[in-house]
Amino acid sequence: MARLQHPQELSTLQSIFEGIDDAIFCHDLDMRITHWNPAAEQLFGYSHEEIIDESVYLLIPEDRQQEKMDIMRDIMEGRRIGHFKTIRRTREGVEIPVSITISPIRDQEGQVTGSSQIARSIIEENAAEEKQARLAAIVASSDDAIVGKSLQGIITSWNIGAEKMFGYTEQEAIGQHISLLIPPERLNEEDIIIGNIRAGKKVDHFQTIRRTKGGQQLHISLSVSPILNKAGEIIGASKIARNITAQKEAERSVAKSMERMEILNSISKSINEDLDLQHILQRVTDATTRLTGADFGAFFYNRIDQGGESYWLYTISGAPRAAFENFPMPRNTAVFHPTFSGEDVVRVDDITKDPRYGKNSPYFGMPKGHLPVVSYLAVPVITHSGVVIGGLFFGHKQAGVFKEEHEDLVVTVASQAAVAIDNSRLFEEVKDLSNKKDEFIALASHELKTPLTSMSGFLQILERMVPDGSAKSFAEKALKQLAKLNELVNDLFDISKIQAGKLQLNFEPFDLSDLLDEITDTFEQTHPHYNLKMAADGELLVSGDKMRLEQVLTNLLGNAVKYAPDAREVSMIAIRTGNEIRISVKDQGPGILPENQQHIFSQFYRVKEQERKTSGLGLGLYISKDIIDRHGGRIWVESTPGHGATFTFSLPAFTN
Ligand code: ADP
């Protein structure tokens, strides 16, 4: 310490000593403490009174006492020791890290008489260092790439994770611009990120693509945070990149399988709902071509025509039909044989190098102008009964495109297709038979009508000619039966006309009340033992075919008599509500079970129990429904078994 004599100077020093934040204390050569400032009291916990004249070793943990002795040797030799880091002990016995500067104190002759010490706690500094070291260890050991960069985008730090992920070493990366890692088409992302950082905003889990040293593209999830200096200014950014390529690939493969599942589902649904063969073939071809990623696909389907000759049908996807039109159909060559014989699937990475390929004249391979096929996949389509009905073929101009998964998918679809094709074949057979039946009915009813008409004419003449008596009554009976026969033939005739769309209706406005009166008169004459109750309400004008509507009503009344043989009462009610006219025929018969009610309007349907008891073809209600439908009306039945049946039809009221 310099020699100080001036009292002014002394008091200045005293106030510094008292007011300074660092602990300052002195001891003599006996190691007794001679000076102790308030900051020392603060740091070590001893008051001035307690510590003065006490040994300085009070403050020094045992294991540091030797160190103190060594220091004292330097002090005795007049050397100063600056910013020496050690441990000291407080009054409470707590050991604290301190940084101490120790200087010798000399007397006027320059002799060392003691030492002065300035001590500062470095607990916080240590903690900060420790934190720093821990962070550095985390950064170093992280699998994520952690990169620091300046606001200009220059890389300032680069961890091992970054080295592993991007392939550049620390030396290679530091000092480079961050665009080193960014694919050219994404360079503008950096401006956006830096823009955010300058505004003090974090960028969180931003999914993007970066490039490695080797040029590989990586899917990464990026989080970028601003780096602040002590003054809180943004000086750069730290970015953490996580490689999510595997995750992305997994996501892609899940999405792909989902898409495939959906395609499989939708194709199985759509082909099973469809009975049209050409549609089924086209759908199967389109879907399988999509599923395999083929350039084009084709479905060759072998059909047998009515003469028993087989011929080929085919559908194409991915190429115009014209691309195949000029080529002959596939023959039973070595390449095609496994497919058309149903033996096996053929999947080849390069068909042009296959030993089976190119062996047959005239083309020895694909004909000129054929779409290029290198990858080749062919799957036979076989029915449940084992009949090979065709094959699905796929081509791609590159090699090795079709994998096992594609083969499996096509095999699955092919088996579904076989079922659908079988169904459609059965459906077509049924349709053929039904057409034949319709043709027969049309022919038979037409041919029967002429002799019937002349027979009925002759019988009427005969009936008039013969005198009253048994011959006349026979003639009358024959005429009655003939009328019944005529009705049946007429129904058949109508049916064939309905089927051919040729049942003509002649619409004209007329009053249904008149028709109902006429029908009631006829009914009362022909069924003298029945009580027909008729009730009509409101204006009953319609536009319709009077004869055909009469046919409907006669049929309903006829059924009411035919199917309720024990009842003696039938009622017919006509009412108008708004723009609709409803006519009901109600009987007192056994009624119709609910399960039969929905079928009785179909062609040839007759309720089993009544089939034997009554004659009929099951056509009357079918024809009636067609007539009413074509009038824009509806017909239905309501019945509680045991309580009769009510048939009602509605017609739009005529308004002019
Ligand atoms: P068909 O009388 O020639 O059998 P329809 O088409 O007129 O043909 O009738 C179809 C079937 O509906 C009949 O076979 C009969 O079983 C049932 N049916 C029709 N009307 C009645 C009725 N009023 N009561 C009970 N069953 C009826």
XYZ file of C-alpha atoms and ligand atoms in Angstrom:
683
model
C 0.000 0.000 0.000
C 1.309 3.479 -0.844
C 2.222 5.734 1.977
C -0.692 7.955 2.863
C -0.381 10.801 5.214
C -2.820 13.405 4.126
C -5.911 13.228 6.365
C -8.134 14.217 3.419
C -6.855 11.299 1.412
C -7.325 9.022 4.379
C -10.914 9.917 4.832
C -11.553 9.435 1.089
C -10.047 5.990 1.274
C -12.051 5.245 4.390
C -15.307 6.051 2.621
C -14.363 3.916 -0.391
C -13.474 1.123 2.037
C -16.844 1.455 3.693
C -18.962 1.919 0.600
C -17.468 -0.543 -1.859
C -19.451 -3.680 -2.818
C -16.446 -5.989 -2.564
C -15.474 -7.451 0.794
C -12.186 -5.904 1.947
C -10.318 -7.039 5.000
C -6.723 -7.020 6.270
C -4.728 -9.118 8.666
C -1.331 -8.829 10.274
C 1.461 -11.299 10.224
C -0.095 -13.118 13.167
C -2.985 -13.667 10.836
C -5.229 -11.538 13.086
C -7.863 -9.564 11.263
C -7.236 -5.827 11.564
C -9.708 -4.316 9.094
C -13.180 -5.452 8.051
C -15.517 -3.475 5.825
C -19.358 -3.687 5.726
C -19.269 -5.687 2.467
C -17.072 -8.276 4.247
C -19.644 -8.413 7.002
C -22.283 -8.961 4.342
C -20.361 -11.716 2.586
C -19.072 -13.685 5.575
C -21.722 -12.902 8.201
C -19.296 -11.737 10.947
C -19.793 -8.267 12.365
C -16.822 -5.920 12.739
C -16.788 -6.426 16.529
C -16.854 -10.204 16.261
C -14.066 -10.586 13.775
C -11.468 -7.947 14.613
C -8.452 -9.636 16.200
C -9.804 -13.054 15.268
C -7.720 -15.382 13.099
C -8.209 -15.141 9.384
C -8.291 -18.969 9.330
C -11.820 -18.682 10.652
C -12.744 -17.867 7.092
C -10.717 -20.636 5.461
C -11.943 -24.250 5.172
C -9.411 -26.815 6.465
C -8.557 -28.186 3.066
C -7.662 -24.664 1.859
C -5.403 -23.703 4.775
C -2.247 -25.043 3.143
C -3.065 -22.987 0.076
C -3.285 -19.882 2.296
C 0.074 -20.624 3.791
C 1.581 -20.909 0.316
C 0.073 -17.598 -0.632
C 1.453 -15.977 2.499
C 4.913 -16.984 1.379
C 4.430 -14.977 -1.843
C 2.984 -12.077 0.137
C 5.957 -12.040 2.504
C 8.107 -11.695 -0.553
C 6.052 -8.696 -1.554
C 4.095 -10.328 -4.444
C 0.480 -9.536 -5.167
C -1.915 -12.296 -6.144
C -4.802 -11.206 -8.381
C -8.216 -12.795 -8.967
C -7.420 -16.022 -7.302
C -10.417 -18.351 -7.172
C -10.884 -20.336 -4.015
C -13.380 -21.298 -1.341
C -14.102 -19.420 1.868
C -16.331 -20.203 4.826
C -19.055 -17.970 6.281
C -20.050 -17.573 9.887
C -22.823 -20.148 9.232
C -20.219 -22.635 8.003
C -21.369 -22.355 4.389
C -18.564 -22.663 1.874
C -18.760 -20.154 -0.924
C -16.690 -19.736 -4.082
C -14.841 -16.426 -4.105
C -12.392 -14.575 -6.274
C -9.735 -12.890 -4.093
C -7.046 -10.384 -4.804
C -4.393 -10.421 -2.052
C -1.782 -7.678 -1.651
C 1.011 -7.237 0.894
C 0.789 -4.355 3.429
C 4.093 -2.639 4.133
C 5.186 -0.240 6.843
C 7.099 2.952 6.232
C 10.318 1.064 5.880
C 8.787 -1.151 3.278
C 8.550 -4.176 5.514
C 5.552 -6.461 4.950
C 3.346 -6.237 8.024
C 0.279 -8.044 6.800
C -1.990 -8.467 3.811
C -5.115 -6.902 2.448
C -7.725 -8.935 0.636
C -10.479 -8.001 -1.700
C -12.986 -10.859 -2.054
C -15.984 -11.239 -4.324
C -18.516 -14.054 -4.349
C -18.545 -15.857 -7.648
C -21.544 -18.082 -6.880
C -23.594 -16.569 -9.718
C -20.722 -16.538 -12.128
C -20.102 -20.205 -11.360
C -23.748 -21.058 -11.785
C -23.767 -19.298 -15.141
C -20.648 -21.156 -16.190
C -22.141 -24.436 -15.070
C -25.315 -23.720 -16.975
C -23.279 -22.835 -20.022
C -21.315 -26.070 -19.731
C -24.488 -28.088 -19.333
C -26.070 -26.415 -22.334
C -22.933 -26.981 -24.350
C -23.029 -30.673 -23.431
C -26.684 -30.915 -24.452
C -25.998 -29.150 -27.719
C -23.018 -31.376 -28.363
C -24.831 -34.614 -27.661
C -28.139 -33.755 -29.342
C -29.269 -35.751 -32.358
C -31.035 -32.645 -33.566
C -28.997 -30.270 -35.644
C -28.438 -27.074 -33.618
C -27.083 -24.233 -35.629
C -26.420 -20.604 -34.724
C -26.441 -17.939 -37.381
C -26.122 -14.190 -37.607
C -28.896 -11.951 -38.813
C -27.108 -11.941 -42.152
C -27.520 -15.714 -42.295
C -23.887 -16.589 -41.648
C -23.431 -19.825 -39.686
C -21.779 -19.125 -36.328
C -22.116 -22.450 -34.530
C -22.605 -26.021 -35.686
C -23.101 -29.036 -33.423
C -22.343 -32.707 -34.015
C -26.029 -33.314 -34.756
C -25.813 -30.802 -37.595
C -22.677 -32.479 -38.857
C -24.385 -35.880 -38.838
C -27.570 -34.588 -40.420
C -26.165 -32.363 -43.158
C -22.749 -33.943 -43.698
C -20.671 -30.744 -43.335
C -18.051 -30.586 -40.566
C -17.943 -27.657 -38.169
C -15.003 -26.155 -40.040
C -16.797 -26.482 -43.367
C -20.018 -24.964 -42.102
C -18.992 -22.072 -39.870
C -18.636 -18.849 -41.797
C -20.803 -20.114 -44.667
C -24.205 -18.699 -45.522
C -27.156 -20.784 -44.313
C -28.393 -21.040 -47.923
C -25.812 -23.809 -48.166
C -28.551 -26.075 -46.779
C -31.562 -24.654 -48.581
C -32.796 -26.079 -51.907
C -32.877 -23.241 -54.505
C -36.674 -23.328 -54.839
C -37.021 -22.694 -51.099
C -34.540 -19.829 -50.735
C -37.306 -17.343 -50.002
C -38.108 -19.282 -46.806
C -34.925 -17.868 -45.290
C -36.145 -14.283 -45.822
C -39.392 -15.154 -44.067
C -37.579 -16.844 -41.164
C -35.114 -13.969 -40.737
C -38.024 -11.513 -40.993
C -39.677 -13.276 -38.064
C -36.453 -13.377 -36.072
C -35.803 -9.651 -36.611
C -39.293 -9.040 -35.277
C -38.345 -11.093 -32.209
C -40.688 -13.938 -33.148
C -39.944 -17.644 -32.845
C -40.596 -19.986 -35.730
C -41.991 -23.220 -34.379
C -41.994 -26.689 -35.953
C -41.900 -25.410 -39.468
C -41.854 -28.450 -41.765
C -39.678 -28.018 -44.799
C -36.972 -29.612 -46.906
C -33.211 -29.056 -46.616
C -30.304 -30.386 -48.591
C -27.316 -32.363 -47.321
C -23.731 -32.055 -48.506
C -24.351 -35.131 -50.649
C -27.371 -33.441 -52.306
C -29.968 -35.620 -50.558
C -33.238 -33.905 -49.660
C -34.287 -34.194 -46.030
C -37.704 -33.498 -44.560
C -37.046 -31.507 -41.400
C -39.031 -29.808 -38.706
C -37.418 -26.471 -37.950
C -37.656 -24.292 -34.825
C -35.805 -21.010 -34.938
C -35.401 -18.597 -31.982
C -33.773 -15.193 -31.796
C -30.421 -14.895 -29.944
C -30.275 -11.771 -27.763
C -27.189 -10.036 -26.404
C -27.027 -8.735 -22.820
C -28.657 -5.505 -23.900
C -31.603 -7.515 -25.232
C -30.791 -6.804 -28.868
C -31.335 -9.521 -31.468
C -27.982 -10.498 -32.859
C -28.746 -13.770 -34.565
C -30.798 -16.920 -34.504
C -30.410 -20.424 -33.244
C -32.155 -23.080 -35.197
C -32.964 -26.629 -34.246
C -33.663 -28.992 -37.084
C -35.126 -32.448 -36.603
C -34.962 -34.980 -39.374
C -38.528 -36.106 -40.038
C -37.834 -37.900 -43.300
C -38.661 -41.295 -41.789
C -41.826 -39.907 -40.225
C -42.802 -38.333 -43.557
C -42.169 -41.596 -45.350
C -44.263 -43.474 -42.791
C -47.035 -40.911 -43.215
C -46.809 -41.249 -46.976
C -46.946 -45.017 -46.841
C -49.948 -44.922 -44.464
C -51.692 -42.472 -46.789
C -50.869 -44.711 -49.734
C -52.247 -47.817 -48.042
C -55.352 -45.859 -47.037
C -55.821 -44.752 -50.619
C -55.378 -48.322 -51.806
C -57.865 -49.595 -49.252
C -60.324 -46.979 -50.427
C -59.810 -47.897 -54.058
C -60.209 -51.581 -53.220
C -63.367 -50.892 -51.235
C -64.894 -48.658 -53.805
C -64.087 -51.011 -56.638
C -65.498 -54.019 -54.840
C -68.639 -52.039 -54.023
C -69.077 -50.587 -57.474
C -68.482 -53.799 -59.391
C -70.752 -55.778 -57.143
C -73.561 -53.306 -57.631
C -73.107 -53.311 -61.364
C -74.461 -56.029 -63.599
C -73.308 -54.524 -66.861
C -70.315 -56.523 -68.024
C -68.617 -53.810 -70.053
C -68.853 -51.410 -67.077
C -67.373 -53.973 -64.709
C -64.485 -54.711 -67.034
C -63.742 -51.017 -67.514
C -63.886 -50.246 -63.788
C -61.617 -53.132 -62.936
C -59.144 -52.084 -65.632
C -59.133 -48.439 -64.522
C -58.736 -49.237 -60.841
C -56.004 -51.833 -61.258
C -54.064 -49.619 -63.660
C -54.167 -46.882 -61.037
C -53.214 -49.244 -58.225
C -50.200 -50.638 -60.048
C -48.985 -47.289 -61.391
C -48.871 -48.891 -64.848
C -48.567 -46.768 -68.014
C -51.525 -48.717 -69.313
C -53.608 -51.741 -68.412
C -55.934 -54.007 -70.357
C -58.519 -56.602 -69.470
C -58.931 -59.344 -72.064
C -62.136 -61.209 -71.509
C -63.056 -64.397 -73.273
C -66.715 -64.731 -74.207
C -68.704 -67.500 -75.812
C -71.311 -66.277 -78.262
C -74.712 -67.872 -78.840
C -73.272 -70.158 -81.467
C -70.731 -71.453 -78.932
C -67.842 -69.577 -80.591
C -65.379 -67.876 -78.279
C -64.309 -64.300 -78.914
C -62.388 -61.556 -77.114
C -63.700 -58.466 -75.457
C -61.230 -56.021 -74.052
C -61.058 -52.788 -72.113
C -58.081 -50.449 -71.830
C -56.995 -47.879 -69.341
C -54.194 -45.335 -69.685
C -54.070 -45.523 -73.480
C -56.564 -44.844 -76.265
C -58.358 -47.824 -77.747
C -56.797 -46.954 -81.080
C -53.407 -47.885 -79.619
C -54.505 -51.541 -79.716
C -57.009 -51.661 -82.531
C -54.605 -52.689 -85.266
C -53.048 -55.564 -83.379
C -54.260 -59.127 -83.315
C -55.666 -60.500 -80.067
C -53.130 -62.141 -77.755
C -52.372 -65.726 -78.746
C -51.394 -68.655 -76.656
C -47.664 -67.857 -76.766
C -45.172 -68.692 -74.032
C -45.610 -65.234 -72.490
C -49.416 -65.328 -72.513
C -49.894 -69.003 -71.781
C -49.618 -68.867 -67.947
C -52.330 -66.184 -67.906
C -54.846 -67.676 -70.299
C -54.436 -71.161 -68.890
C -54.929 -69.695 -65.411
C -51.662 -71.308 -64.311
C -49.894 -68.359 -62.784
C -49.295 -64.667 -62.422
C -46.474 -63.359 -64.606
C -44.515 -60.466 -63.161
C -41.295 -59.547 -64.926
C -38.974 -56.576 -64.408
C -37.985 -56.522 -68.089
C -40.115 -58.648 -70.383
C -37.860 -57.996 -73.378
C -35.078 -59.893 -71.567
C -37.371 -62.771 -70.529
C -36.490 -66.145 -72.102
C -40.160 -66.640 -73.058
C -40.224 -63.403 -75.011
C -39.838 -62.894 -78.767
C -40.024 -66.519 -79.873
C -43.040 -66.386 -82.192
C -43.487 -65.309 -85.783
C -44.507 -63.025 -87.350
C -43.485 -60.320 -84.851
C -40.938 -62.050 -82.622
C -41.873 -59.795 -79.733
C -44.230 -56.860 -79.741
C -45.637 -55.818 -83.104
C -44.248 -52.583 -84.527
C -46.003 -49.534 -83.120
C -47.047 -51.338 -79.937
C -46.900 -49.200 -76.801
C -43.518 -49.807 -75.132
C -43.659 -52.491 -72.454
C -40.648 -53.273 -70.265
C -42.178 -53.961 -66.836
C -44.891 -56.554 -67.340
C -47.593 -57.932 -65.066
C -50.357 -60.336 -66.071
C -52.921 -61.865 -63.725
C -55.442 -64.524 -64.764
C -59.098 -63.940 -63.879
C -60.658 -67.230 -62.796
C -64.237 -67.917 -61.688
C -65.147 -69.863 -58.569
C -65.812 -72.890 -60.671
C -62.241 -72.662 -62.000
C -63.004 -71.357 -65.484
C -60.434 -68.881 -66.782
C -62.427 -66.009 -68.151
C -59.593 -63.709 -69.044
C -56.577 -61.821 -67.852
C -55.509 -58.438 -66.601
C -52.350 -57.092 -68.270
C -50.196 -54.128 -67.283
C -47.236 -52.483 -68.935
C -44.712 -49.813 -68.066
C -41.934 -48.409 -70.220
C -39.437 -48.563 -67.340
C -37.985 -51.708 -65.823
C -38.763 -53.046 -62.346
C -41.917 -51.030 -61.738
C -44.278 -53.783 -60.599
C -43.637 -55.136 -57.119
C -45.122 -57.944 -55.101
C -47.591 -55.551 -53.442
C -48.960 -54.605 -56.901
C -49.315 -58.245 -57.807
C -51.234 -58.915 -54.570
C -53.555 -55.985 -55.189
C -54.379 -57.087 -58.726
C -54.919 -60.690 -57.598
C -57.415 -59.413 -54.982
C -59.275 -57.285 -57.488
C -59.188 -60.088 -60.083
C -60.970 -62.477 -57.720
C -63.607 -59.867 -56.926
C -63.971 -59.169 -60.627
C -64.494 -62.880 -61.330
C -67.433 -62.963 -58.908
C -68.947 -59.814 -60.382
C -68.500 -61.123 -63.923
C -70.144 -64.406 -62.942
C -73.086 -62.490 -61.480
C -73.421 -60.354 -64.537
C -73.309 -63.472 -66.710
C -76.090 -65.067 -64.679
C -78.035 -61.843 -64.879
C -77.637 -61.760 -68.634
C -78.813 -65.363 -68.888
C -81.884 -64.506 -66.795
C -82.460 -61.461 -68.963
C -82.206 -63.613 -72.097
C -84.709 -66.112 -70.734
C -87.026 -63.330 -69.658
C -86.836 -61.820 -73.139
C -87.675 -65.176 -74.627
C -90.663 -65.473 -72.299
C -91.849 -61.994 -73.304
C -91.491 -62.876 -76.967
C -93.485 -66.034 -76.417
C -96.271 -64.226 -74.565
C -96.467 -61.575 -77.269
C -96.658 -64.205 -79.980
C -99.063 -66.527 -78.187
C -101.505 -63.817 -77.099
C -101.518 -62.361 -80.596
C -102.090 -65.731 -82.225
C -104.822 -66.703 -79.721
C -106.774 -63.494 -80.140
C -107.897 -64.076 -83.762
C -109.441 -67.555 -83.334
C -110.984 -66.407 -80.044
C -112.701 -63.458 -81.668
C -114.165 -65.565 -84.471
C -115.159 -68.348 -82.032
C -117.008 -65.877 -79.901
C -118.770 -64.459 -82.997
C -119.902 -67.905 -84.139
C -121.052 -68.897 -80.665
C -123.155 -65.733 -80.355
C -124.843 -66.527 -83.685
C -125.377 -70.093 -82.566
C -126.816 -68.985 -79.233
C -129.307 -66.750 -81.017
C -130.252 -69.480 -83.487
C -130.973 -72.346 -81.126
C -134.357 -72.421 -79.404
C -134.612 -72.119 -75.636
C -133.630 -75.291 -73.924
C -130.584 -77.195 -72.928
C -128.690 -76.524 -76.186
C -129.139 -72.786 -75.656
C -127.952 -72.979 -72.058
C -124.836 -74.858 -73.235
C -124.182 -72.176 -75.771
C -124.597 -69.519 -73.057
C -122.181 -71.344 -70.737
C -119.675 -71.737 -73.562
C -119.914 -67.993 -74.226
C -119.281 -67.213 -70.532
C -116.188 -69.411 -70.479
C -115.080 -67.864 -73.721
C -115.402 -64.389 -72.144
C -113.143 -65.530 -69.292
C -110.644 -66.944 -71.767
C -110.793 -63.690 -73.669
C -109.990 -61.754 -70.495
C -106.931 -63.913 -69.837
C -105.678 -63.557 -73.386
C -106.313 -59.813 -73.230
C -104.215 -59.564 -70.044
C -101.398 -61.438 -71.731
C -101.712 -59.214 -74.750
C -101.570 -56.083 -72.548
C -98.529 -57.364 -70.714
C -96.596 -57.903 -73.902
C -97.547 -54.413 -75.003
C -96.448 -52.926 -71.667
C -93.134 -54.761 -71.961
C -92.574 -53.468 -75.437
C -93.600 -49.971 -74.288
C -96.481 -50.090 -76.739
C -99.536 -49.952 -74.504
C -101.258 -46.912 -75.926
C -103.366 -44.615 -73.785
C -105.813 -42.160 -75.288
C -106.244 -39.250 -72.924
C -109.390 -37.143 -72.936
C -111.152 -35.181 -70.217
C -114.217 -36.948 -68.841
C -116.354 -37.194 -65.723
C -115.472 -40.234 -63.623
C -119.006 -40.123 -62.071
C -120.453 -41.270 -65.403
C -117.963 -44.115 -65.617
C -118.697 -45.152 -62.041
C -122.457 -45.198 -62.801
C -121.952 -47.342 -65.882
C -119.724 -49.766 -64.012
C -122.210 -49.981 -61.143
C -125.034 -50.799 -63.598
C -123.026 -53.529 -65.278
C -121.888 -54.954 -61.933
C -125.455 -55.102 -60.609
C -126.567 -56.956 -63.735
C -123.713 -59.435 -63.718
C -123.662 -59.913 -59.932
C -127.304 -59.836 -58.883
C -126.571 -61.381 -55.476
C -124.061 -58.697 -54.464
C -124.758 -55.433 -52.791
C -122.503 -52.759 -54.355
C -122.485 -49.587 -52.286
C -121.406 -46.596 -54.330
C -120.642 -43.171 -52.913
C -119.163 -40.274 -54.865
C -118.348 -36.836 -53.552
C -117.198 -33.704 -55.351
C -116.389 -32.956 -58.943
C -114.652 -35.971 -60.486
C -113.274 -34.627 -63.751
C -110.104 -36.307 -64.952
C -108.035 -36.423 -68.076
C -107.492 -40.073 -68.874
C -108.094 -43.141 -70.969
C -111.661 -44.032 -70.109
C -111.437 -47.619 -71.355
C -108.252 -48.340 -69.473
C -109.556 -46.782 -66.243
C -112.677 -48.907 -66.659
C -110.361 -51.906 -66.992
C -108.701 -50.968 -63.668
C -112.017 -50.613 -61.843
C -113.447 -53.801 -63.343
C -110.328 -55.637 -62.253
C -110.581 -54.313 -58.683
C -114.281 -55.147 -58.474
C -113.647 -58.559 -60.053
C -110.972 -59.298 -57.432
C -113.292 -58.119 -54.640
C -115.773 -60.754 -55.783
C -113.236 -63.428 -56.701
C -111.235 -63.292 -53.482
C -114.180 -62.745 -51.100
C -116.502 -65.537 -52.240
C -118.425 -65.666 -48.950
C -119.112 -61.946 -48.708
C -122.066 -60.249 -50.354
C -121.042 -56.622 -50.035
C -118.611 -54.465 -51.961
C -118.282 -50.705 -51.649
C -116.840 -48.210 -54.074
C -116.077 -44.699 -52.838
C -114.877 -41.760 -54.907
C -113.808 -38.504 -53.273
C -112.017 -35.423 -54.356
C -109.511 -33.763 -52.035
C -107.818 -30.685 -53.444
C -106.359 -31.564 -56.788
C -106.612 -35.281 -56.293
C -109.374 -37.785 -56.861
C -109.294 -41.026 -54.928
C -111.310 -44.104 -55.720
C -111.402 -47.052 -53.332
C -112.838 -50.532 -53.731
C -113.432 -52.242 -50.434
C -114.400 -55.866 -49.903
C -115.363 -58.005 -46.928
C -113.065 -60.907 -47.769
C -110.120 -62.495 -45.926
C -107.781 -59.613 -46.746
C -104.064 -59.809 -47.628
C -101.126 -60.531 -45.318
C -98.616 -57.636 -45.040
C -95.794 -59.732 -46.554
C -97.920 -60.314 -49.658
C -99.155 -56.755 -49.975
C -95.817 -55.528 -51.333
C -95.719 -58.172 -54.080
C -99.226 -58.274 -55.479
C -98.577 -55.445 -57.938
C -95.746 -57.425 -59.559
C -96.112 -59.383 -62.717
C -97.360 -63.015 -62.359
C -97.520 -62.777 -58.572
C -100.318 -64.680 -56.936
C -100.764 -65.340 -53.247
C -99.953 -69.025 -52.690
C -103.020 -69.937 -50.611
C -105.374 -68.585 -53.238
C -103.576 -69.994 -56.226
C -105.401 -73.298 -56.133
C -108.813 -71.913 -55.211
C -109.140 -69.259 -57.920
C -108.100 -68.936 -61.510
C -105.922 -66.072 -62.712
C -102.503 -65.162 -64.098
C -101.403 -62.628 -61.522
C -101.443 -59.840 -64.097
C -104.515 -57.689 -63.330
C -102.910 -55.552 -60.594
C -99.644 -55.241 -62.509
C -101.497 -53.906 -65.559
C -103.648 -51.649 -63.337
C -100.559 -50.190 -61.712
C -98.986 -49.480 -65.079
C -102.157 -47.724 -66.255
C -102.484 -45.638 -63.072
C -98.779 -44.760 -63.044
C -99.066 -43.525 -66.582
C -101.974 -41.319 -65.522
C -99.666 -39.673 -62.973
C -101.463 -41.394 -60.088
C -100.747 -44.035 -57.449
C -102.329 -47.335 -56.497
C -102.027 -49.139 -53.176
C -103.724 -51.589 -50.864
C -104.644 -51.414 -47.183
C -105.728 -54.567 -45.454
C -105.978 -56.137 -42.036
C -106.149 -59.899 -42.551
C -109.638 -61.140 -41.672
C -111.158 -57.702 -42.249
C -111.197 -57.340 -46.004
C -108.996 -55.353 -48.339
C -109.255 -51.803 -49.649
C -107.623 -51.001 -52.967
C -107.301 -47.290 -53.677
C -105.975 -45.387 -56.625
C -105.493 -41.645 -56.983
C -105.618 -39.537 -60.128
C -104.850 -35.867 -60.643
C -108.090 -33.913 -61.000
C -108.585 -32.275 -64.371
C -108.546 -28.480 -64.278
C -108.995 -26.307 -67.360
P -104.995 -62.523 -60.416
O -106.288 -62.105 -59.840
O -105.075 -62.914 -61.828
O -104.287 -63.530 -59.599
P -104.120 -59.828 -59.748
O -102.895 -59.127 -60.197
O -105.393 -59.169 -59.976
O -104.037 -61.253 -60.427
O -103.957 -60.126 -58.212
C -102.779 -60.586 -57.694
C -102.979 -61.349 -56.392
O -103.418 -60.445 -55.378
C -104.067 -62.344 -56.446
O -103.596 -63.599 -56.871
C -104.584 -62.412 -55.019
O -103.856 -63.354 -54.307
C -104.280 -61.035 -54.461
N -105.514 -60.220 -54.399
C -105.927 -59.309 -55.305
N -107.060 -58.709 -54.884
C -107.392 -59.271 -53.689
C -108.442 -59.071 -52.748
N -109.422 -58.174 -52.969
N -108.431 -59.809 -51.617
C -107.443 -60.685 -51.370
N -106.438 -60.926 -52.233
C -106.386 -60.219 -53.376
